[in-house]
């Protein structure tokens, strides 16, 4: 895969990406490692204390000394319990911040200033930003306990070597064999995990395409084929997930099998040493307890091997986007031409195919308000997408001031044409921040969109937070804020798609009149079936099954039954 000349440090390799993500909260990572290690140390001391107390009792110790051993045991339990509590809290913080950091790197890459074409469909990018970032965080949450497992294995081995060198040697050999076996299995898990995530990304991308184009697919009668395509992609994703889960289960099964064999060897060897007089009763109890306890750290090592394999696979998928070289953007201008500047804003759409057999031919004169009524709802969605350059016409042409829309630079186009969609999204933040995204709104803008009324009723005025996608506002309030944001840009051309469907009739009438006055001598195209808007338009174009008909709202109401049916929906 070709890479950019300047690679950020966190994208040099999958290991670097994971490490930089985990060190976003370096203090919590170190704290979790220390506390998890002290917890495991306290756990490993439990059988040692029990064995020492038992040996002391067999040797005829007093009841006061036994109370002392019980107090030591209680203190050890209190110590290891508190250590685990705070280690888990710190580990969860590491997980959340690592996941957030990975997601932010991906987000910055996708919405950065460089053209982002060719980075993949939105559904796949969403899968990488959610599922793959989460797996990196999950590895970070388990890492402190792996370090603790290594610490307790070292401590337990030293204890067993002190109690019985043969038993300590068994732990050393067993740990080495287990790590080698898990390393080989983890490589297969990494490959299958990457295939699993890729299949899930493909399914998510297809689902996103289906949701966006469902109306069109139904209109042309192929939605059943689209559903079958998604069903196949979903089955492929499920199969890949099952294969990865099978490998993960194999890794866990091998760890459990090895743990059982290891414990059998330790018990047999310990029993033989006790029978031959090489170990006392207290030493045997302590040795077997430590050996049994070591199974937990071995299971932690097995779990971390799987988490590391999944984390590396996800990090590799994130790097594909972080290092992707975007496709060259389209030429900013037509060959041999000069940069188009914001002009008066005359729009021409010629022979644009729709959902039916008819085509759209529409002229929006500069400085006028034009209404467009589409008999097919999918056509009403398609026209704003064409003017926003989110889609390209399958045929025909779209011209702005007699220049093909494709020949305009993106900067010049955005300075000339503002498109406000029916489901315009509000970004997380305050009402005031959303209103000022394109330009600071004037009082005239606030009044035209009746946003001034919204500011009066929301709890904190302009400082009121709108929530995710504006969920804290009502549907009508969201539409008015989105309309105010579009009007504030004062663009030469404004395209509105059903801007007031969630607003009551009285307020809608006031908004339509306010926008007409505010946009006087500016070009405005309103794609709607609302009589309040259409009655304010200088001209209305009906796009029906038999082509396009032009007139005023009153004329079309009197002459066209299909127009009356459309505006009465």
XYZ file of C-alpha atoms in Angstrom:
569
model
C 0.000 0.000 0.000
C 1.509 3.376 -1.011
C 1.937 5.768 1.894
C 2.170 9.537 2.111
C 5.607 11.093 2.315
C 4.958 12.376 5.853
C 3.523 9.697 8.108
C 2.328 10.721 11.587
C 4.203 8.901 14.389
C 1.098 7.011 15.486
C 0.599 5.533 12.000
C 4.131 4.194 11.416
C 2.993 0.654 12.304
C 0.128 -1.177 13.953
C 2.177 -1.454 17.146
C 2.836 2.297 17.115
C -0.844 3.046 16.583
C -1.898 0.869 19.519
C 0.839 2.227 21.777
C 0.093 5.883 21.017
C -3.616 5.253 21.596
C -2.956 3.601 24.961
C -0.618 6.354 26.130
C -3.336 8.957 25.655
C -3.876 8.286 29.378
C -0.363 7.250 30.362
C -0.921 7.990 34.042
C -3.977 5.737 34.223
C -2.149 2.996 32.313
C 0.757 2.987 34.786
C -1.620 3.209 37.766
C -3.675 0.265 36.499
C -0.526 -1.813 35.963
C 0.787 -1.101 39.464
C -2.523 -1.723 41.231
C -3.310 -4.853 39.201
C 0.155 -6.200 40.055
C -0.334 -5.515 43.776
C -3.746 -7.224 43.578
C -2.201 -10.314 42.003
C 0.602 -10.211 44.550
C -1.977 -10.215 47.348
C -3.760 -13.134 45.671
C -0.538 -15.132 45.440
C 0.152 -14.592 49.152
C -3.175 -16.134 50.227
C -2.113 -19.810 49.857
C 1.268 -18.978 51.370
C -0.355 -17.460 54.463
C -2.843 -20.326 54.735
C -0.063 -22.886 54.400
C 2.110 -21.139 57.002
C -0.840 -20.936 59.417
C -1.649 -24.604 58.898
C 1.955 -25.627 59.409
C 2.116 -23.508 62.584
C -1.062 -25.153 63.923
C 0.228 -28.675 63.224
C 3.452 -27.784 65.036
C 1.426 -26.939 68.155
C 1.183 -23.149 67.925
C -0.964 -21.215 70.417
C -4.432 -19.829 69.667
C -3.083 -16.277 69.961
C -0.596 -16.938 67.203
C -3.404 -18.422 65.076
C -5.418 -15.213 65.583
C -2.368 -13.323 64.380
C -2.240 -15.371 61.184
C -5.976 -14.776 60.610
C -5.415 -11.031 61.019
C -2.623 -11.168 58.439
C -4.952 -13.058 56.077
C -7.739 -10.489 56.567
C -5.341 -7.617 55.922
C -4.165 -9.335 52.746
C -7.753 -9.708 51.489
C -8.506 -6.049 52.218
C -5.331 -5.025 50.400
C -5.989 -7.104 47.268
C -9.673 -6.091 47.123
C -8.959 -2.356 47.162
C -6.144 -2.799 44.660
C -8.451 -4.569 42.211
C -11.199 -1.957 42.594
C -9.000 0.994 41.678
C -7.047 -0.977 39.059
C -10.284 -1.798 37.241
C -11.385 1.840 37.295
C -8.075 3.016 35.870
C -8.125 0.260 33.218
C -11.597 1.297 32.056
C -10.384 4.895 31.690
C -7.499 3.623 29.557
C -9.978 1.702 27.381
C -12.296 4.668 26.872
C -9.555 7.180 26.102
C -7.697 4.801 23.773
C -10.874 4.127 21.822
C -11.615 7.854 21.683
C -8.093 8.682 20.508
C -8.199 6.114 17.699
C -11.596 7.408 16.612
C -10.354 11.010 16.581
C -7.379 10.112 14.369
C -9.749 8.514 11.888
C -12.188 11.435 12.052
C -9.437 13.999 11.452
C -8.288 11.999 8.428
C -11.777 11.755 6.953
C -12.829 15.387 7.423
C -9.391 16.952 7.034
C -8.593 19.753 4.560
C -7.249 17.384 1.901
C -9.729 15.921 -0.567
C -10.971 12.684 0.967
C -12.274 10.865 -2.063
C -11.376 7.186 -2.209
C -11.235 6.573 1.564
C -14.180 4.191 1.427
C -17.962 4.317 1.775
C -19.415 5.983 4.910
C -20.759 2.697 6.290
C -17.324 1.074 6.215
C -15.694 4.157 7.770
C -18.293 4.069 10.533
C -17.482 0.420 11.207
C -13.791 1.252 11.534
C -14.489 4.221 13.804
C -16.722 2.180 16.092
C -15.924 -1.533 16.158
C -12.212 -1.345 15.278
C -11.531 1.569 17.627
C -13.376 -0.308 20.384
C -11.126 -3.354 19.971
C -8.031 -1.232 20.439
C -9.576 0.127 23.632
C -10.434 -3.387 24.831
C -6.806 -4.414 24.465
C -5.799 -1.392 26.532
C -8.225 -2.411 29.257
C -6.698 -5.917 29.470
C -3.045 -4.889 29.194
C -2.586 -3.904 32.894
C -3.863 -7.317 33.979
C -1.433 -9.015 31.608
C 1.422 -7.088 33.195
C 0.043 -8.121 36.576
C -0.110 -11.736 35.404
C 3.549 -11.548 34.409
C 4.426 -10.063 37.796
C 2.550 -12.761 39.711
C 4.050 -15.537 37.588
C 7.489 -14.207 38.449
C 6.593 -13.943 42.151
C 4.937 -17.375 42.254
C 7.887 -18.970 40.497
C 10.278 -17.447 43.035
C 8.062 -18.662 45.903
C 7.875 -22.186 44.490
C 11.593 -22.227 43.771
C 12.125 -21.328 47.421
C 9.657 -23.995 48.621
C 10.548 -26.630 46.031
C 12.917 -26.106 43.085
C 11.296 -28.915 40.995
C 7.843 -27.280 41.236
C 9.300 -23.885 40.312
C 10.944 -25.442 37.269
C 7.576 -26.884 36.202
C 6.060 -23.368 36.175
C 8.947 -21.940 34.154
C 8.746 -24.680 31.536
C 4.949 -24.646 31.397
C 4.743 -20.882 30.915
C 7.252 -20.975 28.063
C 5.351 -23.764 26.274
C 2.020 -21.989 26.691
C 3.308 -18.662 25.350
C 4.776 -20.378 22.283
C 1.537 -22.209 21.497
C -0.595 -19.120 21.988
C 1.666 -17.055 19.750
C 1.082 -19.414 16.829
C -2.689 -19.550 17.391
C -2.923 -15.766 17.846
C -1.478 -15.217 14.363
C -4.379 -17.167 12.852
C -6.838 -15.255 15.038
C -5.417 -11.934 13.814
C -5.981 -12.902 10.183
C -9.524 -14.087 10.821
C -10.331 -11.079 12.989
C -9.286 -8.718 10.201
C -11.452 -10.657 7.739
C -14.344 -10.481 10.218
C -14.073 -6.700 10.582
C -13.765 -6.242 6.821
C -16.918 -8.286 6.221
C -18.795 -6.295 8.849
C -17.608 -3.057 7.241
C -18.862 -4.211 3.832
C -22.249 -5.079 5.323
C -22.466 -1.708 7.076
C -21.536 0.134 3.876
C -24.204 -1.734 1.925
C -26.796 -1.069 4.641
C -25.990 2.652 4.532
C -26.399 2.695 0.752
C -29.718 0.866 0.995
C -31.114 3.259 3.585
C -30.120 6.308 1.530
C -31.472 4.946 -1.730
C -34.475 2.948 -0.528
C -37.031 5.277 -2.089
C -35.290 5.176 -5.434
C -34.917 1.390 -5.307
C -38.590 0.983 -4.547
C -39.477 3.439 -7.286
C -37.725 1.375 -9.944
C -38.855 -1.934 -8.419
C -35.474 -3.471 -7.558
C -35.595 -3.219 -3.760
C -36.017 -7.023 -3.474
C -32.694 -7.558 -5.249
C -31.062 -4.970 -2.990
C -32.379 -6.748 0.108
C -31.008 -10.042 -1.184
C -27.586 -8.416 -1.717
C -27.598 -7.205 1.875
C -28.687 -10.652 3.056
C -25.672 -12.202 1.328
C -23.313 -9.585 2.781
C -24.792 -10.178 6.232
C -24.312 -13.938 5.897
C -20.685 -13.395 4.844
C -20.138 -11.180 7.897
C -21.712 -13.793 10.176
C -19.552 -16.546 8.681
C -16.385 -14.487 9.160
C -17.399 -13.738 12.756
C -17.994 -17.439 13.453
C -14.570 -18.328 12.048
C -12.901 -15.723 14.248
C -14.904 -16.916 17.258
C -13.891 -20.511 16.527
C -10.216 -19.537 16.518
C -10.730 -17.530 19.696
C -12.400 -20.555 21.278
C -9.523 -22.762 20.168
C -7.091 -20.412 21.854
C -9.104 -20.509 25.084
C -9.494 -24.296 24.897
C -5.757 -24.804 24.462
C -5.150 -22.590 27.461
C -7.623 -24.564 29.568
C -6.180 -27.890 28.393
C -2.673 -26.809 29.176
C -3.759 -25.484 32.576
C -5.314 -28.824 33.472
C -2.239 -30.781 32.388
C 0.005 -28.369 34.235
C -1.993 -28.687 37.452
C -2.007 -32.485 37.163
C 1.773 -32.542 36.860
C 2.184 -30.170 39.816
C -0.159 -32.181 42.060
C 1.530 -35.459 41.141
C 5.010 -34.088 41.650
C 4.058 -32.331 44.874
C 2.451 -35.495 46.255
C 5.520 -37.540 45.425
C 7.806 -34.961 47.091
C 5.604 -35.016 50.213
C 5.559 -38.843 50.362
C 9.324 -39.028 50.008
C 9.799 -36.475 52.781
C 11.110 -33.628 50.638
C 8.099 -31.408 51.531
C 6.314 -30.867 54.823
C 2.527 -30.616 55.107
C 2.487 -26.799 55.306
C 4.911 -26.530 52.400
C 2.790 -28.920 50.321
C -0.378 -26.907 50.982
C 1.404 -23.646 50.131
C 2.992 -25.104 46.981
C -0.252 -26.590 45.661
C -2.119 -23.379 46.490
C 0.388 -21.248 44.604
C 0.373 -23.685 41.678
C -3.438 -23.583 41.538
C -3.425 -19.809 41.749
C -1.041 -19.535 38.791
C -3.813 -20.865 36.526
C -5.513 -17.450 36.726
C -2.531 -15.519 35.367
C -2.082 -18.142 32.652
C -5.716 -17.617 31.585
C -5.077 -13.849 31.585
C -2.138 -14.383 29.247
C -4.350 -16.465 26.948
C -7.041 -13.748 26.948
C -4.499 -11.057 26.198
C -3.129 -13.035 23.255
C -6.595 -12.999 21.714
C -7.102 -9.297 22.519
C -3.705 -8.451 21.026
C -4.532 -10.348 17.840
C -7.886 -8.575 17.488
C -6.315 -5.213 18.353
C -3.580 -5.607 15.719
C -6.156 -6.568 13.089
C -8.271 -3.503 13.899
C -5.226 -1.227 14.023
C -4.273 -2.465 10.561
C -7.729 -1.493 9.258
C -7.436 1.968 10.786
C -3.999 2.460 9.211
C -5.479 1.682 5.783
C -7.523 4.873 6.101
C -4.882 6.946 7.908
C -2.306 6.208 5.192
C -4.645 6.180 2.207
C -3.670 8.528 -0.596
C -6.908 10.193 -1.730
C -7.978 9.953 -5.337
C -7.139 13.081 -7.302
C -9.909 15.621 -7.081
C -11.697 16.640 -10.223
C -10.170 19.630 -12.018
C -11.255 22.796 -10.305
C -12.108 24.458 -13.624
C -12.733 23.517 -17.215
C -9.607 23.195 -19.283
C -8.447 26.579 -20.471
C -11.078 28.409 -18.437
C -10.762 30.863 -15.572
C -12.002 30.428 -12.013
C -15.727 31.097 -11.894
C -16.635 33.761 -9.352
C -19.888 34.047 -7.433
C -22.329 35.466 -9.960
C -25.979 36.412 -10.014
C -27.022 32.785 -9.655
C -29.032 31.619 -12.663
C -29.635 27.857 -12.570
C -30.391 25.619 -15.538
C -31.188 21.911 -15.281
C -31.605 20.311 -18.694
C -32.965 16.814 -19.389
C -32.291 15.442 -15.899
C -33.781 11.912 -15.674
C -36.142 11.152 -12.829
C -37.734 8.107 -11.228
C -40.290 7.858 -14.048
C -39.879 8.249 -17.782
C -40.012 12.057 -17.820
C -37.014 14.375 -17.518
C -36.580 17.684 -15.729
C -35.848 20.858 -17.653
C -35.857 23.798 -15.265
C -34.636 27.382 -15.476
C -34.326 29.354 -12.242
C -33.834 33.005 -13.242
C -31.343 35.007 -11.213
C -32.911 37.096 -8.485
C -36.230 35.215 -8.369
C -37.864 32.684 -6.067
C -38.841 29.517 -7.926
C -40.868 26.615 -6.586
C -40.408 23.030 -7.788
C -43.163 20.471 -7.204
C -42.208 16.861 -7.899
C -44.923 14.261 -8.322
C -42.367 11.552 -7.439
C -40.984 12.099 -3.873
C -37.636 10.535 -4.844
C -37.155 13.254 -7.481
C -37.609 15.928 -4.802
C -34.713 14.361 -2.903
C -32.500 13.971 -5.977
C -32.560 17.610 -7.175
C -30.963 19.152 -4.018
C -28.336 16.384 -4.047
C -27.390 17.322 -7.628
C -27.101 21.016 -6.787
C -24.959 20.232 -3.735
C -22.637 18.077 -5.908
C -23.283 15.084 -3.641
C -24.481 13.192 -6.700
C -23.826 13.515 -10.402
C -26.622 13.453 -13.008
C -26.925 10.200 -14.915
C -27.679 12.264 -18.011
C -28.412 15.833 -18.989
C -26.585 18.836 -17.572
C -26.669 21.202 -14.596
C -25.413 24.742 -15.211
C -24.849 27.679 -12.900
C -24.528 31.043 -14.640
C -24.106 29.204 -17.973
C -21.157 27.142 -16.667
C -21.383 23.419 -16.055
C -21.598 22.763 -12.338
C -18.786 20.189 -12.576
C -16.437 22.933 -13.814
C -16.847 25.054 -10.682
C -14.243 24.782 -7.939
C -15.659 23.501 -4.693
C -14.735 26.734 -2.902
C -16.438 28.905 -5.515
C -19.480 26.649 -5.579
C -19.863 26.705 -1.797
C -19.582 30.487 -1.827
C -22.355 30.681 -4.416
C -24.815 27.874 -3.646
C -26.100 26.838 -0.213
C -28.348 23.774 -0.070
C -30.466 23.155 3.023
C -31.877 19.637 3.061
C -35.147 18.534 4.605
C -33.279 16.530 7.245
C -30.512 19.102 7.767
C -28.353 17.946 10.657
C -27.488 20.068 13.667
C -24.029 19.501 15.076
C -23.378 18.916 18.801
C -23.054 22.273 20.520
C -25.284 25.228 21.265
C -28.042 26.818 19.211
C -25.860 29.884 18.657
C -22.923 27.771 17.442
C -25.140 25.989 14.915
C -26.594 29.256 13.659
C -23.137 30.744 13.100
C -21.515 27.801 11.304
C -21.632 29.505 7.880
C -21.811 33.179 8.930
C -22.972 35.188 11.960
C -26.762 35.549 11.703
C -28.295 39.016 11.631
C -31.488 39.982 13.437
C -33.250 39.996 10.050
C -32.230 36.372 9.508
C -33.449 35.361 12.969
C -36.789 37.028 12.348
C -37.232 35.603 8.844
C -36.703 32.020 10.080
C -38.541 32.837 13.374
C -35.461 31.606 15.217
C -35.933 34.560 17.561
C -39.028 32.768 18.864
C -37.002 29.580 19.375
C -34.396 31.501 21.398
C -37.157 32.832 23.642
C -38.545 29.409 24.596
C -35.451 27.210 24.877
C -34.044 27.055 28.444
C -30.781 28.964 27.978
C -31.403 30.927 24.796
C -28.544 30.751 22.328
C -26.408 28.827 24.855
C -28.877 25.912 24.895
C -27.167 22.679 23.861
C -28.914 20.944 20.961
C -27.641 17.432 21.756
C -26.688 14.767 19.238
C -28.192 15.748 15.852
C -30.420 18.293 17.617
C -32.322 15.739 19.699
C -32.951 18.234 22.528
C -34.985 20.460 20.216
C -38.379 19.739 18.723
C -38.642 18.950 15.018
C -39.921 22.447 14.215
C -37.177 24.103 16.257
C -34.508 22.052 14.481
C -35.862 23.044 11.080
C -35.942 26.737 11.973
C -32.355 26.671 13.305
C -31.201 24.861 10.138
C -33.045 27.386 7.953
C -31.540 30.300 9.917
C -28.079 28.795 9.418
C -28.646 28.625 5.641
C -30.067 32.157 5.432
C -27.152 33.588 7.428
C -24.764 32.663 4.601
C -26.558 35.171 2.323
C -25.496 33.105 -0.683
C -26.379 34.206 -4.230
C -28.250 30.892 -4.654
C -30.234 29.181 -1.891
C -31.840 25.766 -2.389
C -34.411 24.672 0.200
C -35.929 21.210 0.370
C -39.186 21.076 2.406
C -37.800 23.486 5.033
C -40.898 23.705 7.290
C -42.679 20.329 7.306
C -42.499 20.127 11.127
C -43.777 23.684 11.699
C -47.411 24.647 12.294
C -49.327 26.355 9.477
C -49.301 29.860 10.986
C -45.559 29.824 11.638
C -44.882 28.277 8.217
C -46.763 31.113 6.524
C -44.774 33.700 8.490
C -41.473 31.984 7.605
C -42.305 31.784 3.895
C -43.142 35.482 3.816
C -40.035 36.376 5.849
C -37.737 34.417 3.537
C -39.338 35.974 0.445
C -38.628 39.470 1.761
C -35.127 38.615 2.993
C -34.177 36.950 -0.280
C -35.537 39.672 -2.565
C -33.236 40.041 -5.612
C -31.529 36.768 -4.657
C -31.997 33.401 -6.394
C -33.991 30.909 -4.333
C -35.210 27.451 -5.346
C -37.740 25.822 -3.019
C -38.404 22.118 -3.609
C -41.681 21.634 -1.783
C -45.406 20.916 -1.996
C -46.312 23.526 0.625
C -48.884 26.071 -0.618
C -47.477 28.652 1.830
C -44.130 28.587 0.020
C -45.447 28.069 -3.516
C -47.810 31.055 -3.284
C -44.785 33.309 -2.602
C -42.791 32.079 -5.592
C -42.401 34.158 -8.761
C -42.849 30.958 -10.747
C -43.641 27.314 -10.002
C -42.555 24.311 -12.059
C -44.517 21.067 -11.838
C -42.451 17.985 -12.686
C -44.937 15.263 -13.421
C -45.189 12.066 -15.398
C -45.737 13.977 -18.648
C -42.869 16.429 -18.245
C -42.555 19.918 -16.790
C -45.211 22.614 -16.672
C -44.462 26.198 -15.680
C -46.833 28.788 -14.181
C -47.781 30.517 -10.960
C -49.238 28.742 -7.978
C -52.710 30.113 -8.723
C -52.553 29.160 -12.408
C -51.445 25.599 -11.738
C -54.087 25.158 -9.063
C -56.751 26.166 -11.566
C -55.426 24.196 -14.562
C -53.741 21.021 -13.272
C -55.408 18.243 -11.310
C -52.054 16.517 -10.676
C -50.730 19.768 -9.196
C -53.734 20.062 -6.892
C -53.211 16.455 -5.826
C -49.483 17.024 -5.156
C -49.893 20.150 -3.021
C -52.768 18.578 -1.084
C -50.636 15.640 0.155
